[in-house]
mmCIF file of C-alpha atoms in Angstrom:
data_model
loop_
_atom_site.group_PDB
_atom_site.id
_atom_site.type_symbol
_atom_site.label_atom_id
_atom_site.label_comp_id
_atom_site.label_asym_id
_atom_site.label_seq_id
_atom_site.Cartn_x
_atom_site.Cartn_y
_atom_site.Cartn_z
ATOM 1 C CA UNK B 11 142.095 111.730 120.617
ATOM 2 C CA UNK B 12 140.533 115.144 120.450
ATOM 3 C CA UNK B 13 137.738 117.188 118.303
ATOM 4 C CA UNK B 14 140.035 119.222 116.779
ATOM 5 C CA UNK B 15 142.087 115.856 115.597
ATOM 6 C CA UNK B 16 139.439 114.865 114.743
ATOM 7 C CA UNK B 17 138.390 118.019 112.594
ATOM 8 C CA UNK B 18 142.025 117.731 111.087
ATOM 9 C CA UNK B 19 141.539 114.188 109.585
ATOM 10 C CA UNK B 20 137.907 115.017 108.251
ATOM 11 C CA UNK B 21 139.367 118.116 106.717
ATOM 12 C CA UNK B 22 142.531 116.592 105.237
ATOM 13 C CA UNK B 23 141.091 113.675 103.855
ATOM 14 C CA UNK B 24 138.591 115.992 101.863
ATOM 15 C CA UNK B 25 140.507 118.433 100.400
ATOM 16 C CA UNK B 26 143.795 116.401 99.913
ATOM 17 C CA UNK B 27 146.233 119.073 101.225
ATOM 18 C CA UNK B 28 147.231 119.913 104.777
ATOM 19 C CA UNK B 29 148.018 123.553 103.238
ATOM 20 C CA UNK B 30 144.634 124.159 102.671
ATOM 21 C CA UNK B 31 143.167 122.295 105.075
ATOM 22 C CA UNK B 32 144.658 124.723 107.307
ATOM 23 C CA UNK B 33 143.519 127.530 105.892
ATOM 24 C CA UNK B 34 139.591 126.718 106.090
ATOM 25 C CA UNK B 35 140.315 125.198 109.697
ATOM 26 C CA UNK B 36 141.829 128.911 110.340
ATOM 27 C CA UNK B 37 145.196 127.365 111.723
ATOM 28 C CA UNK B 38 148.767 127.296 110.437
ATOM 29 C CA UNK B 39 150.084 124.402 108.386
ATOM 30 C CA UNK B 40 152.093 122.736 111.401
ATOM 31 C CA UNK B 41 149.755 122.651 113.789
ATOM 32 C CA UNK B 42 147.190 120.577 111.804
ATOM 33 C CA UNK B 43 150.665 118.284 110.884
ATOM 34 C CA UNK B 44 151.192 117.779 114.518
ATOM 35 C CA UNK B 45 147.615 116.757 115.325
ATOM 36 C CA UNK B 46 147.691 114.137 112.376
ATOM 37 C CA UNK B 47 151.107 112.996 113.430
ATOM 38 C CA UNK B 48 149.740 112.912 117.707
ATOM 39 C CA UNK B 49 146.934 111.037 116.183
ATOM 40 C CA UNK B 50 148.918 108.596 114.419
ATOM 41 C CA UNK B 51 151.113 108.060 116.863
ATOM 42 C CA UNK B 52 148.406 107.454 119.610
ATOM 43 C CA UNK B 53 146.774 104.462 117.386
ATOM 44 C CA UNK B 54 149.939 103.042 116.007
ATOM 45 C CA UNK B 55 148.850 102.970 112.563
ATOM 46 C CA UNK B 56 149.730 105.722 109.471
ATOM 47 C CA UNK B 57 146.611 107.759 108.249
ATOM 48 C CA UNK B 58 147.342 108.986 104.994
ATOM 49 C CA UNK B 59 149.813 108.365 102.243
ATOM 50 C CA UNK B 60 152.161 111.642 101.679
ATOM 51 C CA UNK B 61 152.253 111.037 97.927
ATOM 52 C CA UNK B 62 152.953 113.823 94.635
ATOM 53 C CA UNK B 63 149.535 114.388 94.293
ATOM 54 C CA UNK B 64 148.696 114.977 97.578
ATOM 55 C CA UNK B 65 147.682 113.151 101.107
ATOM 56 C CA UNK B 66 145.615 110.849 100.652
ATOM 57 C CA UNK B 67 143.737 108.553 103.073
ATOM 58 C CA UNK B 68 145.357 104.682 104.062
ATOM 59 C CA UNK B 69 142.544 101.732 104.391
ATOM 60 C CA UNK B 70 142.950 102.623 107.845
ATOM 61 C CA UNK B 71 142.626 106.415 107.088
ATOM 62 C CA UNK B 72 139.631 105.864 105.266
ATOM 63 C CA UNK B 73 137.815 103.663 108.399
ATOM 64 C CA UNK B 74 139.326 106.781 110.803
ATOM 65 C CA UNK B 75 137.745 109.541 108.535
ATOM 66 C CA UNK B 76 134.021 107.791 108.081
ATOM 67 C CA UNK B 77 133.813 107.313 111.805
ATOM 68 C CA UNK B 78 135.196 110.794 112.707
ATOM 69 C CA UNK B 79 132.701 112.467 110.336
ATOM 70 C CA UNK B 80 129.756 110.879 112.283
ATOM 71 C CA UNK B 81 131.387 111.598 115.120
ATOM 72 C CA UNK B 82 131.191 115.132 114.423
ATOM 73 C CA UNK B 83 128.097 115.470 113.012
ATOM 74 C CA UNK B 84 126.256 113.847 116.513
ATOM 75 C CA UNK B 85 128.153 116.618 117.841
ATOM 76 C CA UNK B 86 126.642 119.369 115.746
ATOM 77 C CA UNK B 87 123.696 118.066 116.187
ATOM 78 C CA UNK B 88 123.636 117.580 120.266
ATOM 79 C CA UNK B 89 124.870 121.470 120.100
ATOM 80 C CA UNK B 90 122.103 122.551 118.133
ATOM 81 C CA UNK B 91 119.487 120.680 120.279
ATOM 82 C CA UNK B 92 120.994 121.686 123.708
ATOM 83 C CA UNK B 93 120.855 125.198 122.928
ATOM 84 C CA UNK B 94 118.222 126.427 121.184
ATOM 85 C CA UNK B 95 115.690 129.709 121.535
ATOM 86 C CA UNK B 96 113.475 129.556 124.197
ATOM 87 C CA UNK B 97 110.029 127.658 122.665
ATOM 88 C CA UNK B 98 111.952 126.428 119.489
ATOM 89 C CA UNK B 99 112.568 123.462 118.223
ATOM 90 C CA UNK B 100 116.503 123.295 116.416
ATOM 91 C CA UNK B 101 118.088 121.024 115.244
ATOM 92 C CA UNK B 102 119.465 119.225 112.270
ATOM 93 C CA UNK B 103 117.428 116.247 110.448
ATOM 94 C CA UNK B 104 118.497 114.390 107.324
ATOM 95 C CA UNK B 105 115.919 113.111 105.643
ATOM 96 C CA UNK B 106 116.109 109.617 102.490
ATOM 97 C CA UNK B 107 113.659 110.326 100.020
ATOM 98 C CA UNK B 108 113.246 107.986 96.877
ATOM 99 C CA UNK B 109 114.325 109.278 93.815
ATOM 100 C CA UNK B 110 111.155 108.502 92.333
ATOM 101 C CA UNK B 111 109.268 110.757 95.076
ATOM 102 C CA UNK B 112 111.912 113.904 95.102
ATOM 103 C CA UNK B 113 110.750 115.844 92.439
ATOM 104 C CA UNK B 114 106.981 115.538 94.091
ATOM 105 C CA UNK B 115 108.250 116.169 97.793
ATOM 106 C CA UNK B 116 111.747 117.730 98.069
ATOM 107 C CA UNK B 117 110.770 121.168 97.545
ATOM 108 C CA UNK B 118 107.011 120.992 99.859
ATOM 109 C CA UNK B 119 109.051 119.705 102.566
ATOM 110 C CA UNK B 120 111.394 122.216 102.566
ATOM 111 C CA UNK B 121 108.802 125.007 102.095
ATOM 112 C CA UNK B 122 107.209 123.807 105.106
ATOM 113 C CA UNK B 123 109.319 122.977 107.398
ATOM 114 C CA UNK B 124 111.548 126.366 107.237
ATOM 115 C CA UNK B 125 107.809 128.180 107.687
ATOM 116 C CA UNK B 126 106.961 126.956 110.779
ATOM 117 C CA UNK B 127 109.870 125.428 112.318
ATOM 118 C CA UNK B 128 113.164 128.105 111.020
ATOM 119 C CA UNK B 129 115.367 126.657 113.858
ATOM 120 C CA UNK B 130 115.237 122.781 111.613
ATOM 121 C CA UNK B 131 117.863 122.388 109.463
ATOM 122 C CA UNK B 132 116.950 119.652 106.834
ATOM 123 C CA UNK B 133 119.501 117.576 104.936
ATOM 124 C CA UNK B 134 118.020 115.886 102.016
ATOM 125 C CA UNK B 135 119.285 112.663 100.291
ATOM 126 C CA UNK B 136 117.944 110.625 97.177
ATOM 127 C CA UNK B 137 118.642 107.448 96.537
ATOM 128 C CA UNK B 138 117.226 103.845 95.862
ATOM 129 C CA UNK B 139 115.375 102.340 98.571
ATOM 130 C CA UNK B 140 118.231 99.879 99.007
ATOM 131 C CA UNK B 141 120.615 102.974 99.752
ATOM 132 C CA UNK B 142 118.469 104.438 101.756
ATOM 133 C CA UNK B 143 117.765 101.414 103.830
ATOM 134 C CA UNK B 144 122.009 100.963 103.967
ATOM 135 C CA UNK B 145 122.213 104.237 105.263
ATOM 136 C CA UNK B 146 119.854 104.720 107.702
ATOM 137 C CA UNK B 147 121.420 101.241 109.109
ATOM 138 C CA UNK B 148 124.367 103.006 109.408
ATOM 139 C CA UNK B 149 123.255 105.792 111.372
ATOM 140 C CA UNK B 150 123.364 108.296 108.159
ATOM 141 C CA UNK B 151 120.087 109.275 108.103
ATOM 142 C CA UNK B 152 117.484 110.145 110.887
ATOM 143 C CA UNK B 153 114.471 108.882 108.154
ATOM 144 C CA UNK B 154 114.068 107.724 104.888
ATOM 145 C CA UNK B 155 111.047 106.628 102.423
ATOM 146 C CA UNK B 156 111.403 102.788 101.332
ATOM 147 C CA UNK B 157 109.108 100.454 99.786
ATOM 148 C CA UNK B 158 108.070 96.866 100.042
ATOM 149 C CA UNK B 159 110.065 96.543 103.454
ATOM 150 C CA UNK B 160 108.687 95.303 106.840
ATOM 151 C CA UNK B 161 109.762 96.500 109.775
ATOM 152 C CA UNK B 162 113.493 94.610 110.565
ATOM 153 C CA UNK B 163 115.217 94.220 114.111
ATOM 154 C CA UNK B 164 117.011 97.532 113.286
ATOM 155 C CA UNK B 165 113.774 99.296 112.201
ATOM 156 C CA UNK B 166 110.588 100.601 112.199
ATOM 157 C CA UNK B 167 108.783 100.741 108.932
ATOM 158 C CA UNK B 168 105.267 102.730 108.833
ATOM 159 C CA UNK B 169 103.145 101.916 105.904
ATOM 160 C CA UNK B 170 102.159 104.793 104.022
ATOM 161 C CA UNK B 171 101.349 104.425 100.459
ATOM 162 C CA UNK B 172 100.680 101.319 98.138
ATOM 163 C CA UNK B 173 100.914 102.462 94.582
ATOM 164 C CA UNK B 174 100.319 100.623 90.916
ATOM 165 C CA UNK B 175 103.662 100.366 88.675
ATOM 166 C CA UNK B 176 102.765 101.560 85.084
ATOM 167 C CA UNK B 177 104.217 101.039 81.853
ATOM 168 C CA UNK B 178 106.043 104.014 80.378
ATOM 169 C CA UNK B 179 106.380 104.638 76.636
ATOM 170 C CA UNK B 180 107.483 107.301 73.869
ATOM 171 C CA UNK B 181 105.183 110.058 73.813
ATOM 172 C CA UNK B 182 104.187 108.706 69.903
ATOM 173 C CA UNK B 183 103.149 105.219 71.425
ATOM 174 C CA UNK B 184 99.613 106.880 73.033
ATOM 175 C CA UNK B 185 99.546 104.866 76.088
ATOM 176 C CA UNK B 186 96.817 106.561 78.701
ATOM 177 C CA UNK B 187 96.000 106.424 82.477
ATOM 178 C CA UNK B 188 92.449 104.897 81.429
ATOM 179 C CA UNK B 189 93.660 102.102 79.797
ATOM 180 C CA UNK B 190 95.522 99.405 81.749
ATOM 181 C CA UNK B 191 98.353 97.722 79.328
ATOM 182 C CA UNK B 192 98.630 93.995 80.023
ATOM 183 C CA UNK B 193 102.213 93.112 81.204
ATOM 184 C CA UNK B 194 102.756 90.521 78.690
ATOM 185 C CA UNK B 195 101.891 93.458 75.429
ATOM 186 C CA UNK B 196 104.406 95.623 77.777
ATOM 187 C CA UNK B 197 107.169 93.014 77.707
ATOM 188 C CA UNK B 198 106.724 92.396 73.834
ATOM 189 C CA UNK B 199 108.516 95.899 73.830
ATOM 190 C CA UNK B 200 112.115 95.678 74.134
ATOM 191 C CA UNK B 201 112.491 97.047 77.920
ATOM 192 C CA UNK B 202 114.943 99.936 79.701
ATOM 193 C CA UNK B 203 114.781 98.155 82.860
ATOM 194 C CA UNK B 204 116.442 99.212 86.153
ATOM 195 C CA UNK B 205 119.345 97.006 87.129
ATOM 196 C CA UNK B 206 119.591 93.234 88.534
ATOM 197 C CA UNK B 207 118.976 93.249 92.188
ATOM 198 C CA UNK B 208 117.251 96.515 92.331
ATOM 199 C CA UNK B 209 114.237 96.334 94.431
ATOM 200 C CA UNK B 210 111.810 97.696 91.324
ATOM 201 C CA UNK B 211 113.737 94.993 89.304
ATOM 202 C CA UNK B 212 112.254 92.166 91.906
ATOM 203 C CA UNK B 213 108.916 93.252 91.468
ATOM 204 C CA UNK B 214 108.908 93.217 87.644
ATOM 205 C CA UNK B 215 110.294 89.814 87.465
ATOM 206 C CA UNK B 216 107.833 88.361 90.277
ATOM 207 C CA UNK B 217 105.044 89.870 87.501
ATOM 208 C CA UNK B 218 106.898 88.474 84.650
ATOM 209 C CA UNK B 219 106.901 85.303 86.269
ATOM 210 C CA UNK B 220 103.153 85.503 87.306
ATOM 211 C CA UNK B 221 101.985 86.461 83.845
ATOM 212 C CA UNK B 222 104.189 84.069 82.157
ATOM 213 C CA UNK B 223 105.604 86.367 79.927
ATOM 214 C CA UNK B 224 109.673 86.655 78.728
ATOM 215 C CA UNK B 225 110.665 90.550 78.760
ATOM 216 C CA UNK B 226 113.080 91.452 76.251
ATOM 217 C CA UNK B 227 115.731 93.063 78.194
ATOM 218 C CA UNK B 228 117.315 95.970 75.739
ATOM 219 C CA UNK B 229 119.233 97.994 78.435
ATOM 220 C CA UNK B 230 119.531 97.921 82.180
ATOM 221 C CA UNK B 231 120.752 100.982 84.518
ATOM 222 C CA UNK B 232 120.623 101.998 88.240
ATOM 223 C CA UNK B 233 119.133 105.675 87.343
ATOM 224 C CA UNK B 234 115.267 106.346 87.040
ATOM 225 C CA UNK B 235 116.510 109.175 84.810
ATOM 226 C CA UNK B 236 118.244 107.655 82.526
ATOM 227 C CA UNK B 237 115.120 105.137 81.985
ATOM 228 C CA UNK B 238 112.945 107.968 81.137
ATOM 229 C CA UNK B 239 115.615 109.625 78.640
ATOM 230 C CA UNK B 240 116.188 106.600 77.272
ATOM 231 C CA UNK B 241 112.646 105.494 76.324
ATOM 232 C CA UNK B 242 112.082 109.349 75.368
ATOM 233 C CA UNK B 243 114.840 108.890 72.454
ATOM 234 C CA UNK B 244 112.862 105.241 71.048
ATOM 235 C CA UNK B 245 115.018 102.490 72.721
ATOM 236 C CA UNK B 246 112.208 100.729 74.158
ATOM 237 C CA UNK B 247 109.407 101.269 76.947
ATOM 238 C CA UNK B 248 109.764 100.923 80.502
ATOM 239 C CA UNK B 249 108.069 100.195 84.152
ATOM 240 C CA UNK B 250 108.185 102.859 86.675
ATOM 241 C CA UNK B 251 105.827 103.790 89.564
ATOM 242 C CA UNK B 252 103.488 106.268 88.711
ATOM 243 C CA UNK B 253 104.965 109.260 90.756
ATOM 244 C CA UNK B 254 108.277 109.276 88.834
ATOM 245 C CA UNK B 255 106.723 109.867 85.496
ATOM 246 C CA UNK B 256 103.458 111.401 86.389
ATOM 247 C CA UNK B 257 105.097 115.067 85.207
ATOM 248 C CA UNK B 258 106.653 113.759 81.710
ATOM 249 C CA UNK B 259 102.943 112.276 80.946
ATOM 250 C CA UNK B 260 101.767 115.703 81.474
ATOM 251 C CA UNK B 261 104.476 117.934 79.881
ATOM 252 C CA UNK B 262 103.913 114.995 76.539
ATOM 253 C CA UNK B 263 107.186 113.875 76.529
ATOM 254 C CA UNK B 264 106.246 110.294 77.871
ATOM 255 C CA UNK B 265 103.047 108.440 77.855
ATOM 256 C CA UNK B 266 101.946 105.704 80.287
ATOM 257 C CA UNK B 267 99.278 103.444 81.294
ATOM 258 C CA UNK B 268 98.764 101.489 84.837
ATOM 259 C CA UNK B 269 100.071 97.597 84.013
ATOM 260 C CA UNK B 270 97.595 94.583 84.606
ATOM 261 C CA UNK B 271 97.577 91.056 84.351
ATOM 262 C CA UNK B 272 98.715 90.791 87.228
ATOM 263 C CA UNK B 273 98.638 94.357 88.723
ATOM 264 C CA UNK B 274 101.429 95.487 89.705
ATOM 265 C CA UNK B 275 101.979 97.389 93.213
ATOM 266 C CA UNK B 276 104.626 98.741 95.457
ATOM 267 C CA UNK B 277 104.081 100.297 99.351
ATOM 268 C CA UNK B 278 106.533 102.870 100.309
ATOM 269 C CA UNK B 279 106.821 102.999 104.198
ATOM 270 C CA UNK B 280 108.391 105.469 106.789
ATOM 271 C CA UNK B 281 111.628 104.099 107.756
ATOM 272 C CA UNK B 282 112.896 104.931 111.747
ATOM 273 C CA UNK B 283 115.844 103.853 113.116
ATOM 274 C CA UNK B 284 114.232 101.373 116.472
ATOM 275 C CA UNK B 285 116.147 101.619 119.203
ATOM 276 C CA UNK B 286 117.388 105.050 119.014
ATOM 277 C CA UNK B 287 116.114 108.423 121.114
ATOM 278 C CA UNK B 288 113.773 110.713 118.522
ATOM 279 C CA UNK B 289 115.019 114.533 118.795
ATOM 280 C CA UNK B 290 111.801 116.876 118.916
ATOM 281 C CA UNK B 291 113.047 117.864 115.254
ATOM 282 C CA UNK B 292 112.904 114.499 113.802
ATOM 283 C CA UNK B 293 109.645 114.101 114.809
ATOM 284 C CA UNK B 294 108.383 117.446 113.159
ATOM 285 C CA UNK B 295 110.077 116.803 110.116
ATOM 286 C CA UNK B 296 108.275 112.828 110.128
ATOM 287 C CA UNK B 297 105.138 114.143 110.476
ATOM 288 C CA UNK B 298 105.517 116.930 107.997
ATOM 289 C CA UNK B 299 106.586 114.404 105.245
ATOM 290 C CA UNK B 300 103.849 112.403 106.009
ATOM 291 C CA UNK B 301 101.096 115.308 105.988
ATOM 292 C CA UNK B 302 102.971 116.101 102.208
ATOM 293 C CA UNK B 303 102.531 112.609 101.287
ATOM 294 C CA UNK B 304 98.828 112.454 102.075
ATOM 295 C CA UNK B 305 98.122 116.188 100.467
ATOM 296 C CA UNK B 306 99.566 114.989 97.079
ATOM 297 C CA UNK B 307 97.593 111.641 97.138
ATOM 298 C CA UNK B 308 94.457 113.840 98.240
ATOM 299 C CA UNK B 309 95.413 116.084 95.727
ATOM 300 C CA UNK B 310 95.621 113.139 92.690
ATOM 301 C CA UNK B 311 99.484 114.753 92.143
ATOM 302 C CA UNK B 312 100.514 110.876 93.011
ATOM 303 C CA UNK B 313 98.898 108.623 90.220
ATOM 304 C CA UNK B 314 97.174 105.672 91.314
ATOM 305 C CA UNK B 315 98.381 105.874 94.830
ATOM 306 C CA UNK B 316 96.203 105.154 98.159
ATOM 307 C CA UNK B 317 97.218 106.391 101.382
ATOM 308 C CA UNK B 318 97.359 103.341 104.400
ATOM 309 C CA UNK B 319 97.598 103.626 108.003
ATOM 310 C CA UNK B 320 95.996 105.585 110.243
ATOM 311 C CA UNK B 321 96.374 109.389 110.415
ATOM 312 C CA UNK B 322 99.049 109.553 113.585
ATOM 313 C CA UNK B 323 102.501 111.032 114.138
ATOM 314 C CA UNK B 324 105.160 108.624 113.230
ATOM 315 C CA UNK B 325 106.892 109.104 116.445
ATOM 316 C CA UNK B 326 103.641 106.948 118.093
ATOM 317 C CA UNK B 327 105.754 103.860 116.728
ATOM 318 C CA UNK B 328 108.599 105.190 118.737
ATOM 319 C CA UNK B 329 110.902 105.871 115.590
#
């Protein structure tokens, strides 16, 4: 087993054709054949289907493909950390960031980081914290942003931010930051909830169930998006933290008040992989995420959020 099998499989298995796999991995059509074919004969097993529509990855394939694309992304990585400029840092660094928090962070972080460190290439992903937290389990990402999670045998989660949850309504419905709603007048509303299992879900129903109020449930989805263009168009009002909505409050399109009775809060941490070694670059880009974090909260760009910890690179914690 070889890189350039291994670039063969990875190749193949996204484009669906060893015709034009070969022409992006610059070689002719039989040579990346033969290094499938060595490949499967060295493990015994068939990676792909040849079918009409294509080649297209077996159950074993699939397992092969997953692993070889990690495999050669540590390897792009170790090259770009092994040789880099005198006095600069390289290096690539993929980075989680809630979906509810992209919109306020993607774009500083990137700003920032290509100013003072060019030789960092950042990879960004958005997802749900339970994603996230899958992925940088798997080795996927080098960071992430997650929320209500203590630090597991596999990581290392740095508090950061504890933030109120506020109820989101049509624009006509004149909710406002200086007037907390009650939970139980919010859950009179038919509600766009996220879906059953999500981790925002959890912390609704632990308030529902605190303020003994039944929510009428009107429509459930997975996308923070989709809540907000729902609720725009009159199907019913919504929770969300405060960051994901605080620009469609001030555009008018939404309006929104912190919930009460009970309050309602969720603390998004910095979460490290434990036990593995911290390139140079992942610790600029932690502490850069952090230092955008705390200027937005400073900054009152991140509604009813506090900043918690103390003010020290994330790599301290050994990420």
């Amino acid at each position: 087993m070889d890189i350039k099998q291994l670039r063969a499989i990875v190749t193949v298995a996204e484009v669906g054709s060893v015709t034009r796999a070969a022409e992006l991995l610059h070689l002719v059509q039989p040579a990346v054949t033969r290094q499938i074919r060595t490949l499967e004969q060295e493990l015994g097993i068939d990676l792909f289907e040849r079918t009409g529509q294509g080649m297209r990855p077996t159950e074993a394939g699939a397992i092969m493909v997953d692993r070889a694309r990690r495999a050669l992304g540590e390897l792009e990585r170790a090259r770009a950390e092994v040789q880099p400029a005198p006095g600069v840092v390289t290096g690539i660094v993929t980075v989680g960031l809630l979906e509810s928090t992209s919109d306020l962070l993607a774009e500083p972080l990137v700003t920032a980081v290509a100013r003072a460190h060019p030789g960092v290439e950042l990879r960004l992903m958005t997802a749900y914290s339970g994603h996230l937290q899958q992925w940088l389990d798997d080795g996927d990402l080098d960071l992430a942003l997650l929320y209500n999670l203590d630090s597991t045998p596999s990581l290392n989660a740095r508090p950061l931010v504890r933030e109120q949850l506020w109820a989101v309504a049509p624009a006509s419905a004149g909710l406002r930051a200086d007037r907390p709603v009650p939970f139980a007048e919010a859950a009179a509303h038919p509600l766009v909830m996220p879906a059953s299992g999500h981790a925002l879900r959890r912390l609704i129903d632990a308030a529902a169930a605190r303020s003994g109020a039944a929510m009428d449930i009107a429509l459930q989805t997975n996308s923070m998006r989709v809540q907000k263009q729902l609720v725009r168009a009159g199907h019913g009002w919504t929770v969300l933290p405060g960051v994901g909505i605080a620009e469609d409050v001030a555009l008018g399109t939404l309006s929104a008040a912190p919930l009460s009775e009970p309050d309602v809060r969720r603390s998004i941490v910095l979460g490290t992989p434990r036990f593995t070694r911290v390139p140079p670059a992942v610790e600029i880009v932690a502490r850069e995420l952090v230092l955008q974090i705390n200027t937005a909260v400073e900054q009152g760009r991140w509604p009813s959020a506090q900043v918690q910890g103390v003010d020290r690179s994330p790599a301290a914690d050994g990420p």
